[in-house]
mmCIF file of C-alpha atoms and ligand atoms in Angstrom:
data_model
loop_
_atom_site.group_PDB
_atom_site.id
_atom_site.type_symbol
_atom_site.label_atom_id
_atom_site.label_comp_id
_atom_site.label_asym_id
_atom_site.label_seq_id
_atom_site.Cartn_x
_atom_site.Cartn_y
_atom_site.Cartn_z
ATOM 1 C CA UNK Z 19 7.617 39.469 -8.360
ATOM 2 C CA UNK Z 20 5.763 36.193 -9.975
ATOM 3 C CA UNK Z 21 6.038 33.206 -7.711
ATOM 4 C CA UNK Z 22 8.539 30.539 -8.663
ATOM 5 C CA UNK Z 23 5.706 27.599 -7.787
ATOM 6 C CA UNK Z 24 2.277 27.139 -8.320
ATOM 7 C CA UNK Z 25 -0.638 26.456 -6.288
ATOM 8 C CA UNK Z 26 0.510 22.528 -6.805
ATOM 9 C CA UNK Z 27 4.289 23.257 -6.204
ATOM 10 C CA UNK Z 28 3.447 24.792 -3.135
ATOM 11 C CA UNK Z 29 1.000 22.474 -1.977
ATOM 12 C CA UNK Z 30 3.970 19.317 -2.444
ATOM 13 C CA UNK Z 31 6.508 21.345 -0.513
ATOM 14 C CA UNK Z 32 4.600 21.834 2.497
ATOM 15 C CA UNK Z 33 5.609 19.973 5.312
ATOM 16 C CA UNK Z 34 2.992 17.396 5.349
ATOM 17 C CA UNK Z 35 2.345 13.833 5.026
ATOM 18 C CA UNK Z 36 4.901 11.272 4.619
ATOM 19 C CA UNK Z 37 7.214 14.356 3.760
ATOM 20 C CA UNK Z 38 7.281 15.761 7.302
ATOM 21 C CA UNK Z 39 8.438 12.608 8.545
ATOM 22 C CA UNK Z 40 10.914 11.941 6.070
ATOM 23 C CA UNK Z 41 12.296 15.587 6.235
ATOM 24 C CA UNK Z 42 12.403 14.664 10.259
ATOM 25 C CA UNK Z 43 14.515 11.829 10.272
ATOM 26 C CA UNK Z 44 16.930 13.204 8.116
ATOM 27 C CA UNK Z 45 17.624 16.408 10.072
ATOM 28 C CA UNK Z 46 17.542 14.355 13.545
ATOM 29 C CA UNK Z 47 20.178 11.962 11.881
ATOM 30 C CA UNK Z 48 22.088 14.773 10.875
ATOM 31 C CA UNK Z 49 22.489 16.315 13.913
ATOM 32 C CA UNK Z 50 25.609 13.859 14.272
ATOM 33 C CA UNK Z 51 23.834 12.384 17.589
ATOM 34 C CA UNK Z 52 23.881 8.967 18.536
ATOM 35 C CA UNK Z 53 20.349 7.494 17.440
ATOM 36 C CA UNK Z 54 18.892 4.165 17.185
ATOM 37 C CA UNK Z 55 16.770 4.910 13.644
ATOM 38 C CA UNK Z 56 13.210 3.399 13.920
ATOM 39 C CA UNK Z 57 12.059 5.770 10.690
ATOM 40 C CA UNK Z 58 9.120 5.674 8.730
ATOM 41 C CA UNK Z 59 8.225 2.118 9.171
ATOM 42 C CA UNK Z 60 11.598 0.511 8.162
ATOM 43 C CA UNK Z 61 11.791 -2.668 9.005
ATOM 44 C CA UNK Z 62 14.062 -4.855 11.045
ATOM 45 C CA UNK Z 63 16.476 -5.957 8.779
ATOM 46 C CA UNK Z 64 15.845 -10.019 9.770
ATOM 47 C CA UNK Z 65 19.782 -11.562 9.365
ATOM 48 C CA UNK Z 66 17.274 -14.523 7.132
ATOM 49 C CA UNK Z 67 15.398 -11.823 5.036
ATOM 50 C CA UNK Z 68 18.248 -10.018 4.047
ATOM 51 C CA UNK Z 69 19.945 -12.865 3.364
ATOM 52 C CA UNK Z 70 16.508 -14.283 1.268
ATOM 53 C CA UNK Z 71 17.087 -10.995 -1.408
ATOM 54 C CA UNK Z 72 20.624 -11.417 -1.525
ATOM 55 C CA UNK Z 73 20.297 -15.010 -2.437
ATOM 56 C CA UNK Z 74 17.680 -13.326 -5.491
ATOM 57 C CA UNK Z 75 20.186 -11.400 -6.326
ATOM 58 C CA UNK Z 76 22.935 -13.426 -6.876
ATOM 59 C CA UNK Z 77 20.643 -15.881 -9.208
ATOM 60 C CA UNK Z 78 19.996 -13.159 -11.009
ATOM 61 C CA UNK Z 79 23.496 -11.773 -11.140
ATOM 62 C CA UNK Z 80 24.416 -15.262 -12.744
ATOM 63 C CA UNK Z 81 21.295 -15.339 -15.289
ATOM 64 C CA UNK Z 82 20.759 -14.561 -18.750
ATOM 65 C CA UNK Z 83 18.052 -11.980 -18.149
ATOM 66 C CA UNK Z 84 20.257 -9.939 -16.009
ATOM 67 C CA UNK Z 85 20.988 -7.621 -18.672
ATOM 68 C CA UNK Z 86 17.956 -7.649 -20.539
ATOM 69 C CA UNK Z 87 16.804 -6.382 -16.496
ATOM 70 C CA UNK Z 88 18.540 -3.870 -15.846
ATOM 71 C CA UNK Z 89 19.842 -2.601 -18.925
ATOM 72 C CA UNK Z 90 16.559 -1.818 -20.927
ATOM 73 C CA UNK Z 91 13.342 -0.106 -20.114
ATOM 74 C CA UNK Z 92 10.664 -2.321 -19.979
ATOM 75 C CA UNK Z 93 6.549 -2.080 -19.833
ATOM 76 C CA UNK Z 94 5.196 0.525 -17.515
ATOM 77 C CA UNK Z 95 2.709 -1.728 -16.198
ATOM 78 C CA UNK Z 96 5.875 -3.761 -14.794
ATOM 79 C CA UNK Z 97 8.161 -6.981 -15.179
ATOM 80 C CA UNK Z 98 6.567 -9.697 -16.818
ATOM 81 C CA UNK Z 99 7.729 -12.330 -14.689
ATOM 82 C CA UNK Z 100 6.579 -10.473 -11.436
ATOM 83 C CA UNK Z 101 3.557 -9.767 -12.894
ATOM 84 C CA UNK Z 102 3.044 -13.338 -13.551
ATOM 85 C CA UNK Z 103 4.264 -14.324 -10.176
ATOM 86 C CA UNK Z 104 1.772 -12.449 -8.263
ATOM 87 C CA UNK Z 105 -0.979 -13.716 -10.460
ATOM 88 C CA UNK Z 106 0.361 -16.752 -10.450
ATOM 89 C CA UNK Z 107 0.387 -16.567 -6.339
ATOM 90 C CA UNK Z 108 -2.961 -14.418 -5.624
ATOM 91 C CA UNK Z 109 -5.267 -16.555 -8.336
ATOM 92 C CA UNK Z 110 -4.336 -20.151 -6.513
ATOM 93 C CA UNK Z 111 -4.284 -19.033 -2.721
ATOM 94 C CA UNK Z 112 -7.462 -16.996 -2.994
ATOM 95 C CA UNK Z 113 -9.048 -19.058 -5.840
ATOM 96 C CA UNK Z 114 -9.377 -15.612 -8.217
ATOM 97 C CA UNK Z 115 -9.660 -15.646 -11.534
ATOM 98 C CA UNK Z 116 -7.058 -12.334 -11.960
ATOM 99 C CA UNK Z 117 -5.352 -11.569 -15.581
ATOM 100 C CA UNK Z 118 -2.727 -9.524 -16.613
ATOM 101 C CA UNK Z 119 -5.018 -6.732 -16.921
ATOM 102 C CA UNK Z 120 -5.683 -6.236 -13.065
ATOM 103 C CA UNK Z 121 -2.039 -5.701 -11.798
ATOM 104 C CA UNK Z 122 0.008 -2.521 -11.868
ATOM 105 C CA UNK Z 123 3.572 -2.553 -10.373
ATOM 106 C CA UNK Z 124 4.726 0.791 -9.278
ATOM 107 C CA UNK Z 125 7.684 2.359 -7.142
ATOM 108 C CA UNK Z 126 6.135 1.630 -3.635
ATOM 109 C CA UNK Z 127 2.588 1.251 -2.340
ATOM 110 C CA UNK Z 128 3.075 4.822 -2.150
ATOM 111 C CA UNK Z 129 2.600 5.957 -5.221
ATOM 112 C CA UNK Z 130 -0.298 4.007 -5.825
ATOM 113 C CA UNK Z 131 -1.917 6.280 -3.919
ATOM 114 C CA UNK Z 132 -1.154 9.742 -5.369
ATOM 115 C CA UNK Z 133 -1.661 8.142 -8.773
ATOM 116 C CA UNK Z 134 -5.594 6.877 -7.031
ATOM 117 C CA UNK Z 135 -5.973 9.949 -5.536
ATOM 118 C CA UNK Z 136 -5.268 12.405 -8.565
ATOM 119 C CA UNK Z 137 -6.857 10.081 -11.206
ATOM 120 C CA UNK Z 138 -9.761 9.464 -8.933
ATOM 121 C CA UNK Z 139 -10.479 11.841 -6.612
ATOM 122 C CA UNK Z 140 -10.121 15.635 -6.992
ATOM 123 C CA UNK Z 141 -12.318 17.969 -9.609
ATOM 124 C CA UNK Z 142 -14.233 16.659 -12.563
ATOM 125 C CA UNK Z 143 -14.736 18.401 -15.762
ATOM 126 C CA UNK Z 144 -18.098 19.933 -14.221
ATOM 127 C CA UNK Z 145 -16.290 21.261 -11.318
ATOM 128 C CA UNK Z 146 -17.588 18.237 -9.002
ATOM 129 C CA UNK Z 147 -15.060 17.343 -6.029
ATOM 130 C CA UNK Z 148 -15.003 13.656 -6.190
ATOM 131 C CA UNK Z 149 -13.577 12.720 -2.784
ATOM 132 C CA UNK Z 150 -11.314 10.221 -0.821
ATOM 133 C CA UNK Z 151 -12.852 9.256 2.427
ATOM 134 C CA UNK Z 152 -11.149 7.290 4.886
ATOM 135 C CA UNK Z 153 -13.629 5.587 6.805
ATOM 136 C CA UNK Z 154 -11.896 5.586 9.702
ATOM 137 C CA UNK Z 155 -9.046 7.610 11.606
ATOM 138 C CA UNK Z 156 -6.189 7.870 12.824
ATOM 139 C CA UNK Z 157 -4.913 6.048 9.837
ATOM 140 C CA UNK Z 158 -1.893 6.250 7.663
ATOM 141 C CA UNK Z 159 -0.266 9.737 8.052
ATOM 142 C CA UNK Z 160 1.168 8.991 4.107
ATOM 143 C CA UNK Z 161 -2.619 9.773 3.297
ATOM 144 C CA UNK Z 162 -2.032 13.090 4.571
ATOM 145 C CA UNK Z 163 -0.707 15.102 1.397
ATOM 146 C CA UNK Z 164 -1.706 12.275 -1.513
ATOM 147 C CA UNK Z 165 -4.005 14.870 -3.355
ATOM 148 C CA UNK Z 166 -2.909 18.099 -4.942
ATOM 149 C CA UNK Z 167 -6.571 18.965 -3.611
ATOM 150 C CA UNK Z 168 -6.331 19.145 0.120
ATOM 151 C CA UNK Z 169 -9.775 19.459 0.506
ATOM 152 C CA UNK Z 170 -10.573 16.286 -1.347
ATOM 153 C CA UNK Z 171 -9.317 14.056 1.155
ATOM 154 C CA UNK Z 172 -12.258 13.956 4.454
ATOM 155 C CA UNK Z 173 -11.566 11.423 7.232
ATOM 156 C CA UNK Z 174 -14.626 9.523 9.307
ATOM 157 C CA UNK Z 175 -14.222 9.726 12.778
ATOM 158 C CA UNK Z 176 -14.444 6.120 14.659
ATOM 159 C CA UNK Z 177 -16.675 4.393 17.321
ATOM 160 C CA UNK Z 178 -14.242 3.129 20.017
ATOM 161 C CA UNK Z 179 -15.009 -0.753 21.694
ATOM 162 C CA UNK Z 180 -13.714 0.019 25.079
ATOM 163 C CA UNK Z 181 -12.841 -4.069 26.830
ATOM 164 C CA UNK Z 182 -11.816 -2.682 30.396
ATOM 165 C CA UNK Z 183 -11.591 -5.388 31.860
ATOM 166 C CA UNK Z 184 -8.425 -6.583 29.735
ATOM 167 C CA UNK Z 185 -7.645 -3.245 29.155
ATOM 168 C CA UNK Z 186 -8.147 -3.158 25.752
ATOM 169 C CA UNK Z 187 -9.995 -0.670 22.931
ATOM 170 C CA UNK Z 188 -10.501 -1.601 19.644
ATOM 171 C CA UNK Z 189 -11.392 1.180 16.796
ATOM 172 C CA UNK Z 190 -14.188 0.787 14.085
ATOM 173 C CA UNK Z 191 -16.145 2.331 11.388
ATOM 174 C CA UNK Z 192 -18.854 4.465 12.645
ATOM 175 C CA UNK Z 193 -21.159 3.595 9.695
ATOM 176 C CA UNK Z 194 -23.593 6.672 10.703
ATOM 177 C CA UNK Z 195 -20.919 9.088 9.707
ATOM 178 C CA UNK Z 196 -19.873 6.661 6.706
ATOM 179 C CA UNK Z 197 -21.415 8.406 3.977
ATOM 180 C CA UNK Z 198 -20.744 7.519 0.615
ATOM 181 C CA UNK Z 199 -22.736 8.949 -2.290
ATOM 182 C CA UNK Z 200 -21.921 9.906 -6.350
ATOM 183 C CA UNK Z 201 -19.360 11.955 -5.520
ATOM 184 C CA UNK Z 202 -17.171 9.671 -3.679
ATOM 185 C CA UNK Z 203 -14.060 9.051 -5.763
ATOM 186 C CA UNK Z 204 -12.979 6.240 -4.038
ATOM 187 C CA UNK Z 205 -12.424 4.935 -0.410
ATOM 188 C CA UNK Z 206 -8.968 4.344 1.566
ATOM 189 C CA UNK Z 207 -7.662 2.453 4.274
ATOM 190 C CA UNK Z 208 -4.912 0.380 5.199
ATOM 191 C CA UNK Z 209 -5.229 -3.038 6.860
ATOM 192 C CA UNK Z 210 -3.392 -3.558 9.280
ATOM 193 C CA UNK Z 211 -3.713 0.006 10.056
ATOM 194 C CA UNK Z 212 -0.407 1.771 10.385
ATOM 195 C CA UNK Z 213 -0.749 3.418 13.163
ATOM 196 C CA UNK Z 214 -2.555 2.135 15.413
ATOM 197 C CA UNK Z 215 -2.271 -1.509 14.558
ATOM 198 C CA UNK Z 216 -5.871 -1.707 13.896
ATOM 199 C CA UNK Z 217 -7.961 -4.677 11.304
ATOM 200 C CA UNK Z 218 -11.173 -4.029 10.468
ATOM 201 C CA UNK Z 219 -13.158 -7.261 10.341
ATOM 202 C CA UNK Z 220 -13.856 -8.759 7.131
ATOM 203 C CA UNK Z 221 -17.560 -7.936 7.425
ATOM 204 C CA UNK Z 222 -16.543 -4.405 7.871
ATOM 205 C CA UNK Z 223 -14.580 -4.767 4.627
ATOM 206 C CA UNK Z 224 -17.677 -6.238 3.011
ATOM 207 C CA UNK Z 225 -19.890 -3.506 4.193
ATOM 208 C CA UNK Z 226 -17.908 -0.679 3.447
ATOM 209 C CA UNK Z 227 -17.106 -2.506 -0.251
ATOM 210 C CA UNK Z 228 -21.241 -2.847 -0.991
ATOM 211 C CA UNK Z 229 -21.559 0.958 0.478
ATOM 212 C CA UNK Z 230 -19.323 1.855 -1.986
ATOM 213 C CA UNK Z 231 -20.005 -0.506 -5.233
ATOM 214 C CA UNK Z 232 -23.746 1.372 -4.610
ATOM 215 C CA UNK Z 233 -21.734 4.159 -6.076
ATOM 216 C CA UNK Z 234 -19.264 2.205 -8.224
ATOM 217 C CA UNK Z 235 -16.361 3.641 -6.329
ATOM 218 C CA UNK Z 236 -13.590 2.121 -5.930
ATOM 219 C CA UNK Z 237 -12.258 0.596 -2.488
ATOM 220 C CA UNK Z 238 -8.148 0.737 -2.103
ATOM 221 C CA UNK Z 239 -7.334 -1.520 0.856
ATOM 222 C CA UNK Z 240 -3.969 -0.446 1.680
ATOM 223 C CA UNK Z 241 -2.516 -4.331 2.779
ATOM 224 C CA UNK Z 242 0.941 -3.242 2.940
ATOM 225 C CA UNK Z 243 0.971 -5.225 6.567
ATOM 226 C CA UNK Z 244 -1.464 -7.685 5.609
ATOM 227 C CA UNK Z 245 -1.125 -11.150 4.369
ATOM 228 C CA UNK Z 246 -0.252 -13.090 2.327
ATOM 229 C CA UNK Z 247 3.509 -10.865 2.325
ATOM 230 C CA UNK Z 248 4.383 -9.749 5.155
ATOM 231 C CA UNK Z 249 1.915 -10.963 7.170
ATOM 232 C CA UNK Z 250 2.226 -8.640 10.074
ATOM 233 C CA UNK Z 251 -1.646 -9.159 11.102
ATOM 234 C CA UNK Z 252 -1.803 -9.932 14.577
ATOM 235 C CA UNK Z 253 -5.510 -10.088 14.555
ATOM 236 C CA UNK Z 254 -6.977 -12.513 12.685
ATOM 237 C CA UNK Z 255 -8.225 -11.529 9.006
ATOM 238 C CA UNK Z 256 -8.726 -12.301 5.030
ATOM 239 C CA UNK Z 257 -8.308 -10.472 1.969
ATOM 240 C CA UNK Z 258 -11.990 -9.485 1.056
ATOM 241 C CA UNK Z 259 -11.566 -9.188 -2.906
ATOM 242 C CA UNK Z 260 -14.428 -7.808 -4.654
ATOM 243 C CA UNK Z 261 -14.878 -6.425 -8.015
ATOM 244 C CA UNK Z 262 -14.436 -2.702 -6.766
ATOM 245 C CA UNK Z 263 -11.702 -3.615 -4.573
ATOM 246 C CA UNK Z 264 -8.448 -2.585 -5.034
ATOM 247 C CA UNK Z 265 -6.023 -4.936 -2.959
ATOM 248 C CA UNK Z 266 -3.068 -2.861 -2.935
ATOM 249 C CA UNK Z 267 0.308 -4.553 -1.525
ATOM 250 C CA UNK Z 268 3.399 -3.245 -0.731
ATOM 251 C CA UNK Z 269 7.238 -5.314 -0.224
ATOM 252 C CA UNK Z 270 8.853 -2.358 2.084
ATOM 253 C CA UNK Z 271 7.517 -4.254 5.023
ATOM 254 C CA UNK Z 272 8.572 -8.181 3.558
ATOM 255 C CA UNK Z 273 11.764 -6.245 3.652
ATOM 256 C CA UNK Z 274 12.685 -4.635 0.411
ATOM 257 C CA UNK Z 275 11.841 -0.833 1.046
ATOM 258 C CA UNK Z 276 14.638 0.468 -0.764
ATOM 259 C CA UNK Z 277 13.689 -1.748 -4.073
ATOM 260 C CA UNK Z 278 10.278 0.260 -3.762
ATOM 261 C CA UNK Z 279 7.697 -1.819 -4.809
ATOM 262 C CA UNK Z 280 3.906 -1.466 -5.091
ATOM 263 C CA UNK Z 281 1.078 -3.553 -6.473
ATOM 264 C CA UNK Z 282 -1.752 -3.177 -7.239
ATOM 265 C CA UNK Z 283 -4.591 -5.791 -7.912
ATOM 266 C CA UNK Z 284 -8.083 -4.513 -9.184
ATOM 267 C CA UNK Z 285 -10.906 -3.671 -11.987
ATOM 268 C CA UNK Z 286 -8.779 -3.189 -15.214
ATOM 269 C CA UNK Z 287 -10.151 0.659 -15.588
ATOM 270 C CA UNK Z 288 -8.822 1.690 -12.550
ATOM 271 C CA UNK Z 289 -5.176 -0.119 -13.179
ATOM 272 C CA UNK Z 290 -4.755 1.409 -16.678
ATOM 273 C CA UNK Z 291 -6.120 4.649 -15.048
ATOM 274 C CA UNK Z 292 -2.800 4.237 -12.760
ATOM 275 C CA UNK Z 293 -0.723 2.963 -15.011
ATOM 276 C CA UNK Z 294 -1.238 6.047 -17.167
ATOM 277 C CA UNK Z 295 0.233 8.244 -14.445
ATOM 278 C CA UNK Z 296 2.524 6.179 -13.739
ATOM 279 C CA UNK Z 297 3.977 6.084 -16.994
ATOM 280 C CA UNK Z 298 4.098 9.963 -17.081
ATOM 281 C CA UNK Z 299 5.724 10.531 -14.076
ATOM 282 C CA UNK Z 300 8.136 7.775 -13.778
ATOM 283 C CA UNK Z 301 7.973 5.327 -16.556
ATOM 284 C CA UNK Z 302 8.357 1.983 -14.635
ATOM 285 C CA UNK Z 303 9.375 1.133 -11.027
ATOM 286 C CA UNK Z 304 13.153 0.062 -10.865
ATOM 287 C CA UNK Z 305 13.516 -3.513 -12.879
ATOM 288 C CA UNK Z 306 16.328 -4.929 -10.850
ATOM 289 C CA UNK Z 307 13.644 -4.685 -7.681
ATOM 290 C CA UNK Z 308 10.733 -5.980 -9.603
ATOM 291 C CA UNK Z 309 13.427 -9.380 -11.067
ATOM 292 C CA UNK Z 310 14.522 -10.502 -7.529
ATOM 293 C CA UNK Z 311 10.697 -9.506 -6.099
ATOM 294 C CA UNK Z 312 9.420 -12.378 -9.137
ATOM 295 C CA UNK Z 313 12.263 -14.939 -8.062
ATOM 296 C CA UNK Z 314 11.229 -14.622 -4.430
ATOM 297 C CA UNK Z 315 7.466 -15.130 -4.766
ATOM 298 C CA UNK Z 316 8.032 -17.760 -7.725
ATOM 299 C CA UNK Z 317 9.946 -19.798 -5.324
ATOM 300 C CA UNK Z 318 7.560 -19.643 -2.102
ATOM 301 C CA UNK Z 319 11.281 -17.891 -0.461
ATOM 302 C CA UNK Z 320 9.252 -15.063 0.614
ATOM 303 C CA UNK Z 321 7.037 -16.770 2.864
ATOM 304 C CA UNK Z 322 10.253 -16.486 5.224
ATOM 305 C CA UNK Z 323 9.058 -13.091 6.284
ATOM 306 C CA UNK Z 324 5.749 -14.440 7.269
ATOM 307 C CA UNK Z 325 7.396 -17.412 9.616
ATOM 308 C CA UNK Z 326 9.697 -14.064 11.034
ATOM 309 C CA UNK Z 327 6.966 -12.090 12.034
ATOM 310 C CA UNK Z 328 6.265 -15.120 14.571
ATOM 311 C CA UNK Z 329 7.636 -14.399 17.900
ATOM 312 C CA UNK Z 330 7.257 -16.998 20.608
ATOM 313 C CA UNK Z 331 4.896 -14.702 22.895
ATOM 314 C CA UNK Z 332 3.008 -13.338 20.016
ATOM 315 C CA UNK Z 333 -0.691 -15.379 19.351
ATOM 316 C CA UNK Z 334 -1.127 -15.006 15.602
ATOM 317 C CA UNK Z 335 -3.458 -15.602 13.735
ATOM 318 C CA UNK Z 336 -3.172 -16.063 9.388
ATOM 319 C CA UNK Z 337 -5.766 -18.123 7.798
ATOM 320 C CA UNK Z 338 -4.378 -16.264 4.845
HETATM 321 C C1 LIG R 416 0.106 1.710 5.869
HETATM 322 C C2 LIG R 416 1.209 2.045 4.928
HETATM 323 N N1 LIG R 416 0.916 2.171 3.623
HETATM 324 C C3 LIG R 416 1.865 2.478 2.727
HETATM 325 C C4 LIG R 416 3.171 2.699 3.110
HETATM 326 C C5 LIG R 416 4.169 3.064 2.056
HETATM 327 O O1 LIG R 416 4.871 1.915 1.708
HETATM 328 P P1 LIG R 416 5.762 1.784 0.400
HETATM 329 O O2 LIG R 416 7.159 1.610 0.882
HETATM 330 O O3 LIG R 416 5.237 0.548 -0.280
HETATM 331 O O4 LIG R 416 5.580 2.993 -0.441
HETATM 332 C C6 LIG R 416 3.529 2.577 4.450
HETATM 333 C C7 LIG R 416 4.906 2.826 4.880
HETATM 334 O O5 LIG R 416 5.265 2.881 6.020
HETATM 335 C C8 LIG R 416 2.525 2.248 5.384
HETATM 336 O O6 LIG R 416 2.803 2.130 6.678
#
């Protein structure tokens, strides 16, 4: 009998990556016990946050553009106005000189990095594997099942600063094992790290951005914690932006995960490269997200999430 899937179909169903957690929750909810759900990263839902996107909504509930929103398709590369937004935002607070051309809004942070990760890495026409490498682990389990080429994804064990007197470790790129060469496709990490809460110091950003631009691969710094939304860096650190650096930002954690959206900021190949999938497999990430997403970060509202994430106890630190 011929197998219904393929060698790709079977590789998605396994129970990996963000999929095994997903698949987790679900069942435990299910089981009809009482549970206090702390899933996949969802955040808190903040009484001001929530509050924040249902304020966006109603303005654009009472605008002219609502149905010109949600009632056409629109560009794959995403909503004008968010686009502009972000641009808008990034190019004055960093001082970047960013155009049109090097942002890509998708459905989630998420899927910008299948989209990297099959465009990028995986095998050339010659057969070559072009690989991820995360220079450091643990890091995001999401990473886990991103290629339909297991094998392209190869994870750099870390050099561990142990501070016993405080009690304290801190985790960081062990540059020996770092090692990046022509057939690197591109390099991933997220900052913050999710899990372990981890920032790798700007120069480590630098370093690992030069090791890589040796190679002109690309660098995908996953900033779905980071600032300047939602600012959940409790160590102190700032964007490095380079011109092989992909600054990838997520709004799940500024509290919109179920608007799903994902941007990316980077070198214009690499964003139509994205954009290309992106338009095959989905078209465009939901407009109605991406319209109250460009109302909140057009206003400034969205810096709310960045004042939440202070807690009186907590020393934070955001020059960003
Ligand atoms: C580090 C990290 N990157 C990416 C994601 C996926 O976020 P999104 O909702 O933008 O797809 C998560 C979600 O928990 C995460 O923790």
């Amino acid at each position: 009998m011929t197998s219904l899937l393929t060698r790709f179909g079977t590789q998605m169903t396994r129970l990996n990556g963000v999929r095994a957690i997903m698949k987790d929750i679900v069942e435990t909810l299910q089981t009809g016990k009482e549970f206090i759900n702390l899933s996949a990263g969802n955040p808190v839902i903040l009484p001001e946050v929530e509050q924040l996107w249902r304020d966006c909504t109603t303005a654009l509930l009472a605008s002219r553009e609502y149905g010109e929103v949600v009632c056409r398709y629109g560009a794959s590369q995403g909503y004008a106005p968010l686009i502009e937004a972000v641009l808008a935002d990034f190019n004055q607070r960093y001082g970047l000189n960013l155009s049109d051309r090097n942002v890509l809004i998708t459905p989630g942070s998420q899927a910008i990095y299948f989209f990297a990760s099959n465009a990028l890495g995986g095998y050339t026409d010659e057969g070559v594997l072009k690989k991820i490498i995360l220079p450091l682990s643990p890091d995001y389990t999401g990473y886990g099942a991103v290629s339909l080429f297991p094998e392209a994804v190869v994870a750099c064990r870390p050099t561990i600063e142990v501070d016993e007197i405080h009690h304290r470790f801190k985790y960081h790129p062990d540059f020996s094992r770092l090692i990046l060469d022509d057939n690197t496709g591109f390099v991933l990490f997220s900052r913050p790290c999710n899990p372990t809460g981890n920032v790798l110091t700007d120069d480590e950003v630098r370093k690992i951005a030069a090791l890589a631009d040796a190679h002109s691969s690309p660098v995908f710094v996953d900033s779905a914690y980071a600032c300047p939304y939602p600012a959940l860096n409790f160590a102190e650190m700032t964007p490095v932006f380079a011109s092989n650096v992909v600054h990838c930002i997520s709004l799940s954690k500024a509290g919109l995960p179920g608007e799903r959206i994902g941007i990316a900021l980077g070198d214009e190949r690499v964003i139509n490269a994205l954009e290309s999938f992106q338009t095959n497999l989905c078209i465009h990430s939901s407009r109605y997200g991406q319209a109250i997403a460009a109302r909140a970060i057009q206003s400034g509202a969205l810096q709310i999430c960045r004042l939440m994430s202070f807690a009186p106890t907590t020393k934070l630190s955001l020059p960003c």
